[in-house]
Amino acid sequence: MKAKRRVTKRSVERNAQTNLFSRQRAIDEAFLDRTARLFEARMERPLSTEDARQIVDNLGGFFRILAEWDRIDRGE
């Protein structure tokens, strides 16, 4: 039973990674500006709009993976 569960976890994790960057999301410029300002204060360097977009995408992906792992642990 454990071996089957591990296979399921790996396949779901692989699917989450595959779909992680394929989603198209609309993010407004004001949100990206706020994101850049927030992280500029912590990184002590100016950030471009593309830097802010990557930060948003990476954080979104991180929380999607955490949510997927939570669903797997709950057996859903």
GROMACS .gro file of N, CA and C in nm:
model
  228
    1MET      N    1   0.082  -0.120   0.000
    1MET     CA    2   0.000   0.000   0.000
    1MET      C    3   0.086   0.126   0.000
    2LYS      N    4   0.192   0.126   0.079
    2LYS     CA    5   0.278   0.244   0.084
    2LYS      C    6   0.342   0.273  -0.052
    3ALA      N    7   0.387   0.167  -0.120
    3ALA     CA    8   0.451   0.188  -0.251
    3ALA      C    9   0.354   0.254  -0.348
    4LYS      N   10   0.229   0.212  -0.347
    4LYS     CA   11   0.130   0.271  -0.437
    4LYS      C   12   0.108   0.418  -0.403
    5ARG      N   13   0.104   0.450  -0.275
    5ARG     CA   14   0.084   0.588  -0.235
    5ARG      C   15   0.200   0.676  -0.282
    6ARG      N   16   0.322   0.625  -0.271
    6ARG     CA   17   0.438   0.701  -0.317
    6ARG      C   18   0.431   0.729  -0.467
    7VAL      N   19   0.391   0.632  -0.543
    7VAL     CA   20   0.378   0.651  -0.687
    7VAL      C   21   0.276   0.760  -0.715
    8THR      N   22   0.164   0.757  -0.643
    8THR     CA   23   0.060   0.858  -0.660
    8THR      C   24   0.116   0.996  -0.626
    9LYS      N   25   0.187   1.007  -0.516
    9LYS     CA   26   0.245   1.136  -0.478
    9LYS      C   27   0.337   1.189  -0.587
   10ARG      N   28   0.422   1.104  -0.638
   10ARG     CA   29   0.516   1.148  -0.741
   10ARG      C   30   0.444   1.194  -0.867
   11SER      N   31   0.343   1.118  -0.908
   11SER     CA   32   0.274   1.156  -1.031
   11SER      C   33   0.197   1.285  -1.013
   12VAL      N   34   0.135   1.305  -0.897
   12VAL     CA   35   0.063   1.430  -0.872
   12VAL      C   36   0.162   1.545  -0.863
   13GLU      N   37   0.274   1.522  -0.796
   13GLU     CA   38   0.375   1.628  -0.785
   13GLU      C   39   0.427   1.665  -0.923
   14ARG      N   40   0.451   1.567  -1.007
   14ARG     CA   41   0.499   1.593  -1.142
   14ARG      C   42   0.397   1.674  -1.221
   15ASN      N   43   0.267   1.638  -1.207
   15ASN     CA   44   0.162   1.712  -1.275
   15ASN      C   45   0.155   1.856  -1.224
   16ALA      N   46   0.173   1.876  -1.095
   16ALA     CA   47   0.170   2.011  -1.038
   16ALA      C   48   0.285   2.094  -1.096
   17GLN      N   49   0.402   2.033  -1.110
   17GLN     CA   50   0.516   2.105  -1.167
   17GLN      C   51   0.493   2.135  -1.314
   18THR      N   52   0.435   2.044  -1.386
   18THR     CA   53   0.409   2.064  -1.528
   18THR      C   54   0.311   2.178  -1.549
   19ASN      N   55   0.206   2.183  -1.469
   19ASN     CA   56   0.103   2.284  -1.483
   19ASN      C   57   0.140   2.416  -1.416
   20LEU      N   58   0.243   2.414  -1.334
   20LEU     CA   59   0.278   2.530  -1.253
   20LEU      C   60   0.302   2.656  -1.337
   21PHE      N   61   0.376   2.645  -1.444
   21PHE     CA   62   0.412   2.762  -1.522
   21PHE      C   63   0.332   2.775  -1.650
   22SER      N   64   0.242   2.680  -1.674
   22SER     CA   65   0.165   2.685  -1.798
   22SER      C   66   0.038   2.769  -1.784
   23ARG      N   67   0.004   2.808  -1.663
   23ARG     CA   68  -0.118   2.886  -1.642
   23ARG      C   69  -0.095   3.032  -1.682
   24GLN      N   70  -0.190   3.087  -1.752
   24GLN     CA   71  -0.185   3.229  -1.787
   24GLN      C   72  -0.270   3.306  -1.687
   25ARG      N   73  -0.209   3.404  -1.623
   25ARG     CA   74  -0.282   3.483  -1.525
   25ARG      C   75  -0.269   3.631  -1.561
   26ALA      N   76  -0.376   3.702  -1.538
   26ALA     CA   77  -0.374   3.847  -1.561
   26ALA      C   78  -0.337   3.915  -1.430
   27ILE      N   79  -0.228   3.989  -1.431
   27ILE     CA   80  -0.183   4.062  -1.313
   27ILE      C   81  -0.174   4.209  -1.352
   28ASP      N   82  -0.241   4.295  -1.277
   28ASP     CA   83  -0.241   4.436  -1.315
   28ASP      C   84  -0.110   4.505  -1.276
   29GLU      N   85  -0.081   4.614  -1.343
   29GLU     CA   86   0.044   4.687  -1.323
   29GLU      C   87   0.056   4.743  -1.182
   30ALA      N   88  -0.055   4.787  -1.123
   30ALA     CA   89  -0.051   4.842  -0.987
   30ALA      C   90  -0.003   4.736  -0.888
   31PHE      N   91  -0.050   4.611  -0.904
   31PHE     CA   92  -0.007   4.502  -0.816
   31PHE      C   93   0.142   4.476  -0.833
   32LEU      N   94   0.189   4.479  -0.957
   32LEU     CA   95   0.332   4.456  -0.982
   32LEU      C   96   0.416   4.570  -0.924
   33ASP      N   97   0.365   4.693  -0.933
   33ASP     CA   98   0.437   4.807  -0.874
   33ASP      C   99   0.449   4.791  -0.722
   34ARG      N  100   0.338   4.752  -0.658
   34ARG     CA  101   0.341   4.731  -0.512
   34ARG      C  102   0.435   4.618  -0.475
   35THR      N  103   0.435   4.512  -0.554
   35THR     CA  104   0.525   4.398  -0.529
   35THR      C  105   0.670   4.443  -0.541
   36ALA      N  106   0.701   4.519  -0.646
   36ALA     CA  107   0.838   4.567  -0.665
   36ALA      C  108   0.881   4.655  -0.548
   37ARG      N  109   0.795   4.746  -0.505
   37ARG     CA  110   0.830   4.834  -0.392
   37ARG      C  111   0.854   4.753  -0.264
   38LEU      N  112   0.770   4.654  -0.240
   38LEU     CA  113   0.783   4.571  -0.120
   38LEU      C  114   0.917   4.498  -0.119
   39PHE      N  115   0.953   4.437  -0.231
   39PHE     CA  116   1.075   4.359  -0.236
   39PHE      C  117   1.199   4.445  -0.255
   40GLU      N  118   1.186   4.563  -0.314
   40GLU     CA  119   1.300   4.654  -0.325
   40GLU      C  120   1.350   4.693  -0.187
   41ALA      N  121   1.259   4.717  -0.095
   41ALA     CA  122   1.297   4.756   0.041
   41ALA      C  123   1.377   4.646   0.109
   42ARG      N  124   1.347   4.521   0.077
   42ARG     CA  125   1.415   4.409   0.140
   42ARG      C  126   1.543   4.369   0.065
   43MET      N  127   1.546   4.390  -0.065
   43MET     CA  128   1.662   4.349  -0.145
   43MET      C  129   1.763   4.462  -0.162
   44GLU      N  130   1.722   4.583  -0.129
   44GLU     CA  131   1.809   4.701  -0.137
   44GLU      C  132   1.864   4.724  -0.277
   45ARG      N  133   1.780   4.697  -0.377
   45ARG     CA  134   1.815   4.727  -0.517
   45ARG      C  135   1.685   4.747  -0.593
   46PRO      N  136   1.690   4.825  -0.700
   46PRO     CA  137   1.568   4.846  -0.779
   46PRO      C  138   1.526   4.719  -0.853
   47LEU      N  139   1.396   4.700  -0.865
   47LEU     CA  140   1.342   4.585  -0.936
   47LEU      C  141   1.259   4.630  -1.055
   48SER      N  142   1.267   4.557  -1.162
   48SER     CA  143   1.189   4.587  -1.281
   48SER      C  144   1.049   4.525  -1.267
   49THR      N  145   0.963   4.561  -1.360
   49THR     CA  146   0.829   4.501  -1.363
   49THR      C  147   0.841   4.351  -1.387
   50GLU      N  148   0.935   4.310  -1.469
   50GLU     CA  149   0.954   4.166  -1.495
   50GLU      C  150   1.003   4.094  -1.370
   51ASP      N  151   1.091   4.159  -1.292
   51ASP     CA  152   1.132   4.100  -1.164
   51ASP      C  153   1.012   4.077  -1.074
   52ALA      N  154   0.925   4.179  -1.066
   52ALA     CA  155   0.804   4.168  -0.983
   52ALA      C  156   0.712   4.058  -1.034
   53ARG      N  157   0.699   4.047  -1.164
   53ARG     CA  158   0.614   3.941  -1.223
   53ARG      C  159   0.670   3.802  -1.187
   54GLN      N  160   0.800   3.786  -1.190
   54GLN     CA  161   0.861   3.658  -1.154
   54GLN      C  162   0.841   3.627  -1.006
   55ILE      N  163   0.851   3.729  -0.922
   55ILE     CA  164   0.828   3.710  -0.779
   55ILE      C  165   0.685   3.661  -0.755
   56VAL      N  166   0.588   3.726  -0.819
   56VAL     CA  167   0.448   3.687  -0.804
   56VAL      C  168   0.427   3.544  -0.853
   57ASP      N  169   0.483   3.511  -0.968
   57ASP     CA  170   0.469   3.375  -1.022
   57ASP      C  171   0.532   3.271  -0.930
   58ASN      N  172   0.651   3.302  -0.878
   58ASN     CA  173   0.719   3.207  -0.790
   58ASN      C  174   0.643   3.187  -0.659
   59LEU      N  175   0.594   3.294  -0.601
   59LEU     CA  176   0.516   3.280  -0.477
   59LEU      C  177   0.386   3.204  -0.502
   60GLY      N  178   0.320   3.235  -0.612
   60GLY     CA  179   0.197   3.162  -0.646
   60GLY      C  180   0.224   3.014  -0.665
   61GLY      N  181   0.332   2.981  -0.734
   61GLY     CA  182   0.370   2.841  -0.754
   61GLY      C  183   0.402   2.771  -0.624
   62PHE      N  184   0.472   2.842  -0.536
   62PHE     CA  185   0.507   2.786  -0.405
   62PHE      C  186   0.380   2.748  -0.328
   63PHE      N  187   0.283   2.838  -0.324
   63PHE     CA  188   0.162   2.810  -0.248
   63PHE      C  189   0.074   2.706  -0.317
   64ARG      N  190   0.077   2.699  -0.451
   64ARG     CA  191   0.003   2.593  -0.520
   64ARG      C  192   0.061   2.456  -0.487
   65ILE      N  193   0.193   2.446  -0.480
   65ILE     CA  194   0.256   2.319  -0.444
   65ILE      C  195   0.223   2.282  -0.300
   66LEU      N  196   0.228   2.378  -0.209
   66LEU     CA  197   0.191   2.349  -0.070
   66LEU      C  198   0.046   2.300  -0.061
   67ALA      N  199  -0.042   2.363  -0.135
   67ALA     CA  200  -0.183   2.321  -0.135
   67ALA      C  201  -0.197   2.180  -0.193
   68GLU      N  202  -0.122   2.150  -0.297
   68GLU     CA  203  -0.127   2.016  -0.358
   68GLU      C  204  -0.075   1.913  -0.260
   69TRP      N  205   0.034   1.942  -0.191
   69TRP     CA  206   0.087   1.848  -0.092
   69TRP      C  207  -0.013   1.827   0.021
   70ASP      N  208  -0.081   1.934   0.061
   70ASP     CA  209  -0.182   1.921   0.165
   70ASP      C  210  -0.296   1.829   0.119
   71ARG      N  211  -0.341   1.845  -0.006
   71ARG     CA  212  -0.445   1.757  -0.059
   71ARG      C  213  -0.398   1.612  -0.063
   72ILE      N  214  -0.271   1.590  -0.099
   72ILE     CA  215  -0.218   1.455  -0.103
   72ILE      C  216  -0.214   1.395   0.037
   73ASP      N  217  -0.167   1.473   0.135
   73ASP     CA  218  -0.159   1.424   0.272
   73ASP      C  219  -0.296   1.392   0.329
   74ARG      N  220  -0.398   1.464   0.287
   74ARG     CA  221  -0.533   1.438   0.335
   74ARG      C  222  -0.600   1.324   0.259
   75GLY      N  223  -0.535   1.278   0.153
   75GLY     CA  224  -0.589   1.167   0.076
   75GLY      C  225  -0.696   1.205  -0.022
   76GLU      N  226  -0.702   1.331  -0.061
   76GLU     CA  227  -0.804   1.379  -0.155
   76GLU      C  228  -0.758   1.364  -0.298
   0.00000   0.00000   0.00000
